[in-house]
Amino acid sequence: MNTFKVSVRETTNNAIVKFELNQFITKHQSFEFNNIDEAKNAPLAQQLFYLPFVKKVYISGNFIAVERYNIVEWSDVQDEVAEQIEAYLNDGGIIVEEEATPKKVPVTVYAESTPNPSVMKFVANKKIVNTLFEFTSIDEAKLSPLATELFHFPFVKSVFLDENYVSITKYDVAEWQDITIQLREFIKNYIENGKEIVKPDAAQVLQKSTEQLDSHFDALDDTSKEIINILEEYVKPAVASDGGNIQFISYDESTKNVSVMLQGACSGCPSSTYTLKSGIENMLKQMLPGKVEMVEAING
């Protein structure tokens, strides 16, 4: 069993704080409790209501949101609450009993075309994974029950998961107009039924946990860190909107060459070479003068 880690996240409402987990704690269900009586089937929420300042508890996906009464400020108590939640979960504490009735949150999934004609992006109205995953075969997909089932469709070539969407690359034997509705309904029903998207230890096994990524980043040279920060801020949001990702691989100080990996819709996309040269390479040259000469990419 993975160790639970809790991070404190402020919200736009200063009375509410989100305690985010490094893994999902409900099967894509949401629960809202206004008092300790309503939480009789939710032991974790009951524990929180014993704190005199807790007004409301909301449990969903990979976070617990808590609304406070005005008798305290979150800055004075949020770290202690985070520690309490973390200790409770790591001691094997029950989050919600099976018979508890979840707050119904309709699942919608829509299909969105991408610049890559072989890739379609299926976007859900809720978060489905904590970090990105790419699987190019059914053997690689052992850590993702959703990806494994998608590979049972003969026209599915690869599966890319990130935040709230699934990007699917198809073989040329099928046309999107013939398979899009089938895939969209399958993904929608899969999420609605609360099935497991990825296994709890998937991020750890694939070296994608927050701690592992932070450790890897800390070990890099300063220029590599600068490159990663530029990609994160200026490039990744744009490629994510197209159903893909760009991942830093390495930086060679002697040749000033940067290697990146293209994933999801960016992998094999006809326009990716142009984007790489006219966009990313020029941006890095301008923002890091004298440090970058060329950007080369490999497809995920």
Coordinates of C-alpha atoms in Angstrom, one line a residue:
M1 CA 0.0 0.0 0.0
N2 CA 1.3 3.4 -0.9
T3 CA 2.0 5.9 1.8
F4 CA -0.4 8.8 1.8
K5 CA 0.9 12.3 1.6
V6 CA -1.2 15.4 2.2
S7 CA -0.7 18.8 0.7
V8 CA -2.5 22.0 1.8
R9 CA -4.1 24.0 -0.9
E10 CA -5.9 27.3 -0.5
T11 CA -9.1 28.1 -2.3
T12 CA -10.8 31.2 -3.5
N13 CA -13.0 31.0 -0.4
N14 CA -10.8 31.8 2.7
A15 CA -13.1 29.7 4.9
I16 CA -12.3 26.5 2.9
V17 CA -9.1 24.6 2.5
K18 CA -8.4 21.6 0.3
F19 CA -6.2 18.8 1.6
E20 CA -4.9 17.1 -1.5
L21 CA -3.8 13.5 -1.5
N22 CA -1.1 11.8 -3.6
Q23 CA -3.6 9.2 -4.6
F24 CA -7.4 8.8 -5.1
I25 CA -9.4 8.0 -2.0
T26 CA -12.9 7.6 -3.6
K27 CA -14.0 5.7 -6.7
H28 CA -14.7 9.0 -8.6
Q29 CA -17.5 9.7 -6.2
S30 CA -18.2 12.8 -4.1
F31 CA -19.5 13.1 -0.5
E32 CA -20.7 16.2 1.3
F33 CA -21.3 16.3 5.1
N34 CA -22.8 19.3 6.9
N35 CA -22.5 17.8 10.5
I36 CA -21.4 14.8 12.4
D37 CA -24.8 13.0 12.1
E38 CA -24.7 13.1 8.3
A39 CA -21.2 11.6 8.5
K40 CA -22.2 8.5 10.4
N41 CA -21.0 6.3 7.5
A42 CA -17.8 8.3 6.9
P43 CA -15.4 7.7 9.8
L44 CA -12.8 10.2 8.4
A45 CA -15.3 13.0 8.2
Q46 CA -16.5 12.1 11.8
Q47 CA -13.0 12.5 13.0
L48 CA -12.7 15.9 11.4
F49 CA -16.1 17.0 13.0
Y50 CA -14.6 16.4 16.4
L51 CA -12.5 19.5 15.7
P52 CA -14.7 22.4 17.1
F53 CA -13.9 24.7 14.1
V54 CA -15.0 22.3 11.4
K55 CA -18.3 23.4 9.8
K56 CA -18.5 21.2 6.6
V57 CA -16.5 18.3 5.1
Y58 CA -16.4 17.4 1.4
I59 CA -14.6 14.3 0.1
S60 CA -14.0 13.7 -3.6
G61 CA -11.4 12.0 -5.8
N62 CA -8.0 12.9 -4.4
F63 CA -8.9 15.6 -1.9
I64 CA -10.8 16.5 1.3
A65 CA -12.2 20.1 1.5
V66 CA -13.0 21.4 4.9
E67 CA -15.0 24.6 5.7
R68 CA -14.3 26.3 9.0
Y69 CA -16.2 28.4 11.5
N70 CA -14.7 31.8 12.1
I71 CA -13.4 31.0 15.5
V72 CA -9.9 30.2 14.0
E73 CA -7.8 31.1 11.0
W74 CA -6.7 28.3 8.7
S75 CA -3.1 29.5 8.9
D76 CA -3.1 28.5 12.6
V77 CA -4.5 25.0 12.2
Q78 CA -4.2 23.7 8.6
D79 CA -0.8 22.0 9.1
E80 CA -2.1 20.1 12.2
V81 CA -5.3 19.1 10.3
A82 CA -3.1 17.9 7.3
E83 CA -1.0 15.8 9.8
Q84 CA -4.1 14.3 11.4
I85 CA -5.6 13.3 8.0
E86 CA -2.3 11.8 6.8
A87 CA -1.8 9.8 10.1
Y88 CA -5.4 8.6 9.9
L89 CA -5.1 7.3 6.4
N90 CA -1.7 5.7 6.9
D91 CA -3.0 3.9 9.9
G92 CA -5.6 2.2 7.6
G93 CA -8.5 4.4 8.7
I94 CA -11.8 4.0 6.7
I95 CA -12.7 7.0 4.6
V96 CA -16.3 6.1 3.7
E97 CA -18.3 3.0 4.4
E98 CA -19.6 1.1 1.4
E99 CA -23.2 1.8 2.2
A100 CA -22.7 5.5 2.3
T101 CA -24.7 7.3 -0.4
P102 CA -22.4 9.5 -2.6
K103 CA -23.4 12.9 -3.8
K104 CA -24.3 12.3 -7.4
V105 CA -22.0 14.2 -9.8
P106 CA -22.9 13.6 -13.4
V107 CA -20.0 12.4 -15.6
T108 CA -19.7 14.0 -19.0
V109 CA -17.1 13.2 -21.6
Y110 CA -16.7 15.0 -24.9
A111 CA -14.4 14.2 -27.8
E112 CA -12.1 16.9 -29.1
S113 CA -10.0 16.7 -32.2
T114 CA -6.2 17.4 -32.0
P115 CA -3.6 18.7 -34.5
N116 CA -2.6 15.1 -34.9
P117 CA -5.2 13.4 -37.2
S118 CA -4.4 10.0 -35.6
V119 CA -5.3 11.2 -32.1
M120 CA -8.6 12.1 -30.4
K121 CA -8.8 13.7 -27.0
F122 CA -11.7 12.6 -24.7
V123 CA -12.2 15.2 -21.9
A124 CA -14.1 14.4 -18.6
N125 CA -15.7 16.9 -16.2
K126 CA -13.6 15.5 -13.3
K127 CA -10.0 14.7 -12.5
I128 CA -9.1 11.1 -13.3
V129 CA -5.4 10.9 -12.6
N130 CA -2.9 12.8 -10.5
T131 CA 0.0 12.7 -13.0
L132 CA 0.4 11.8 -16.7
F133 CA 0.8 8.3 -18.0
E134 CA 1.4 7.0 -21.5
F135 CA 1.0 3.4 -22.6
T136 CA 2.0 2.2 -26.1
S137 CA 1.0 -1.4 -25.7
I138 CA -1.3 -3.6 -23.6
D139 CA 1.8 -5.0 -21.9
E140 CA 2.8 -1.5 -20.7
A141 CA -0.7 -0.9 -19.6
K142 CA -0.7 -3.4 -16.7
L143 CA -0.7 -0.5 -14.2
S144 CA -3.8 1.0 -15.7
P145 CA -7.0 -1.0 -15.8
L146 CA -8.7 1.7 -18.0
A147 CA -5.8 1.6 -20.6
T148 CA -5.8 -2.2 -20.6
E149 CA -9.5 -2.3 -21.5
L150 CA -9.0 0.4 -24.2
F151 CA -6.4 -1.8 -25.8
H152 CA -9.0 -4.5 -26.2
F153 CA -10.4 -2.3 -29.0
P154 CA -8.4 -3.5 -32.1
F155 CA -8.0 0.1 -33.4
V156 CA -6.4 1.5 -30.3
K157 CA -2.6 2.1 -30.8
S158 CA -1.7 4.0 -27.7
V159 CA -3.3 5.6 -24.6
F160 CA -2.2 8.9 -22.9
L161 CA -3.8 9.9 -19.6
D162 CA -3.5 13.3 -17.9
E163 CA -5.5 15.3 -15.4
N164 CA -9.1 15.1 -16.8
Y165 CA -8.6 13.6 -20.3
V166 CA -7.6 10.5 -22.3
S167 CA -5.9 10.9 -25.6
I168 CA -6.2 7.9 -27.9
T169 CA -4.0 7.2 -30.9
K170 CA -5.7 4.9 -33.5
Y171 CA -4.4 2.7 -36.2
D172 CA -5.2 3.7 -39.7
V173 CA -7.6 0.8 -40.2
A174 CA -10.4 2.8 -38.5
E175 CA -11.8 6.3 -39.1
W176 CA -12.7 8.6 -36.2
Q177 CA -16.2 9.1 -37.5
D178 CA -16.9 5.4 -37.0
I179 CA -15.4 4.9 -33.5
T180 CA -15.5 8.2 -31.6
I181 CA -19.0 7.7 -30.1
Q182 CA -18.1 4.2 -29.1
L183 CA -15.0 5.3 -27.3
R184 CA -16.6 8.3 -25.7
E185 CA -19.5 6.2 -24.2
F186 CA -17.0 3.5 -23.1
I187 CA -14.9 6.0 -21.2
K188 CA -17.9 7.8 -19.7
N189 CA -19.5 4.6 -18.4
Y190 CA -16.1 3.4 -17.1
I191 CA -15.7 6.6 -15.0
E192 CA -19.4 6.6 -13.9
N193 CA -19.1 3.1 -12.6
G194 CA -16.2 4.1 -10.3
K195 CA -13.7 1.7 -11.9
E196 CA -10.0 2.1 -11.2
I197 CA -8.2 4.3 -13.8
V198 CA -4.7 3.5 -12.6
K199 CA -3.4 1.3 -9.8
P200 CA -2.5 3.2 -6.5
D201 CA 1.2 2.4 -6.9
A202 CA 1.4 3.3 -10.6
A203 CA 3.1 6.6 -10.1
Q204 CA 5.6 5.1 -7.7
V205 CA 6.5 2.2 -10.0
L206 CA 6.9 4.5 -13.0
Q207 CA 9.1 7.0 -11.1
K208 CA 6.4 9.6 -11.4
S209 CA 5.5 10.3 -7.8
T210 CA 5.9 13.9 -6.6
E211 CA 8.8 13.0 -4.3
Q212 CA 10.6 11.1 -7.1
L213 CA 10.1 13.9 -9.6
D214 CA 11.3 16.5 -7.1
S215 CA 14.3 14.5 -6.2
H216 CA 15.2 14.1 -9.9
F217 CA 14.8 17.8 -10.5
D218 CA 17.0 18.8 -7.5
A219 CA 19.8 16.6 -8.9
L220 CA 19.9 18.5 -12.3
D221 CA 22.3 21.3 -13.3
D222 CA 21.0 24.9 -13.2
T223 CA 20.5 25.2 -17.0
S224 CA 18.4 22.0 -17.1
K225 CA 16.3 23.4 -14.3
E226 CA 15.8 26.6 -16.2
I227 CA 14.8 24.7 -19.3
I228 CA 12.3 22.6 -17.4
N229 CA 10.7 25.7 -15.8
I230 CA 10.3 27.3 -19.2
L231 CA 8.7 24.2 -20.7
E232 CA 6.4 23.9 -17.7
E233 CA 5.2 27.6 -17.8
Y234 CA 5.1 28.4 -21.5
V235 CA 4.9 25.1 -23.5
K236 CA 3.1 22.4 -21.5
P237 CA -0.2 24.2 -21.1
A238 CA -0.4 24.7 -24.9
V239 CA 0.5 21.1 -25.8
A240 CA -1.8 19.8 -23.0
S241 CA -4.7 21.6 -24.6
D242 CA -3.9 19.7 -27.8
G243 CA -4.0 16.4 -25.9
G244 CA -0.2 15.9 -25.6
N245 CA 2.9 16.5 -23.5
I246 CA 6.5 17.5 -23.9
Q247 CA 9.0 16.0 -21.4
F248 CA 12.5 17.2 -20.8
I249 CA 15.0 14.3 -21.3
S250 CA 18.5 15.9 -21.1
Y251 CA 20.8 18.9 -21.7
D252 CA 24.3 18.6 -23.1
E253 CA 26.4 21.6 -21.9
S254 CA 29.2 20.9 -24.4
T255 CA 27.0 20.9 -27.5
K256 CA 24.2 23.0 -26.0
N257 CA 21.6 20.5 -27.3
V258 CA 18.3 19.9 -25.5
S259 CA 16.5 16.5 -25.9
V260 CA 12.8 16.2 -25.2
M261 CA 10.2 13.5 -25.6
L262 CA 6.9 14.1 -27.3
Q263 CA 3.9 12.2 -25.9
G264 CA 0.2 11.8 -26.5
A265 CA -1.1 13.8 -29.5
C266 CA 2.3 15.4 -30.0
S267 CA 3.9 12.0 -30.7
G268 CA 4.1 11.6 -34.5
C269 CA 2.1 14.7 -35.1
P270 CA 2.8 16.2 -38.6
S271 CA 3.1 19.7 -37.1
S272 CA 5.3 18.8 -34.2
T273 CA 8.6 19.4 -36.1
Y274 CA 7.5 22.9 -37.0
T275 CA 6.3 23.6 -33.5
L276 CA 9.6 22.3 -32.1
K277 CA 11.8 24.3 -34.4
S278 CA 9.9 27.6 -34.8
G279 CA 8.4 27.6 -31.3
I280 CA 10.2 25.8 -28.6
E281 CA 13.8 26.0 -30.0
N282 CA 13.5 29.8 -30.7
M283 CA 11.9 30.4 -27.3
L284 CA 14.7 28.6 -25.4
K285 CA 17.4 30.4 -27.5
Q286 CA 15.8 33.8 -26.7
M287 CA 15.2 33.1 -23.0
L288 CA 18.5 31.3 -22.4
P289 CA 20.9 33.2 -24.7
G290 CA 24.2 31.4 -25.4
K291 CA 23.0 28.2 -23.6
V292 CA 20.8 26.5 -26.2
E293 CA 21.7 25.7 -29.9
M294 CA 19.3 23.0 -30.9
V295 CA 16.3 21.1 -29.6
E296 CA 15.8 17.5 -30.7
A297 CA 12.8 15.4 -30.0
I298 CA 11.9 11.7 -29.8
N299 CA 8.4 10.4 -30.0
G300 CA 7.0 8.7 -26.9

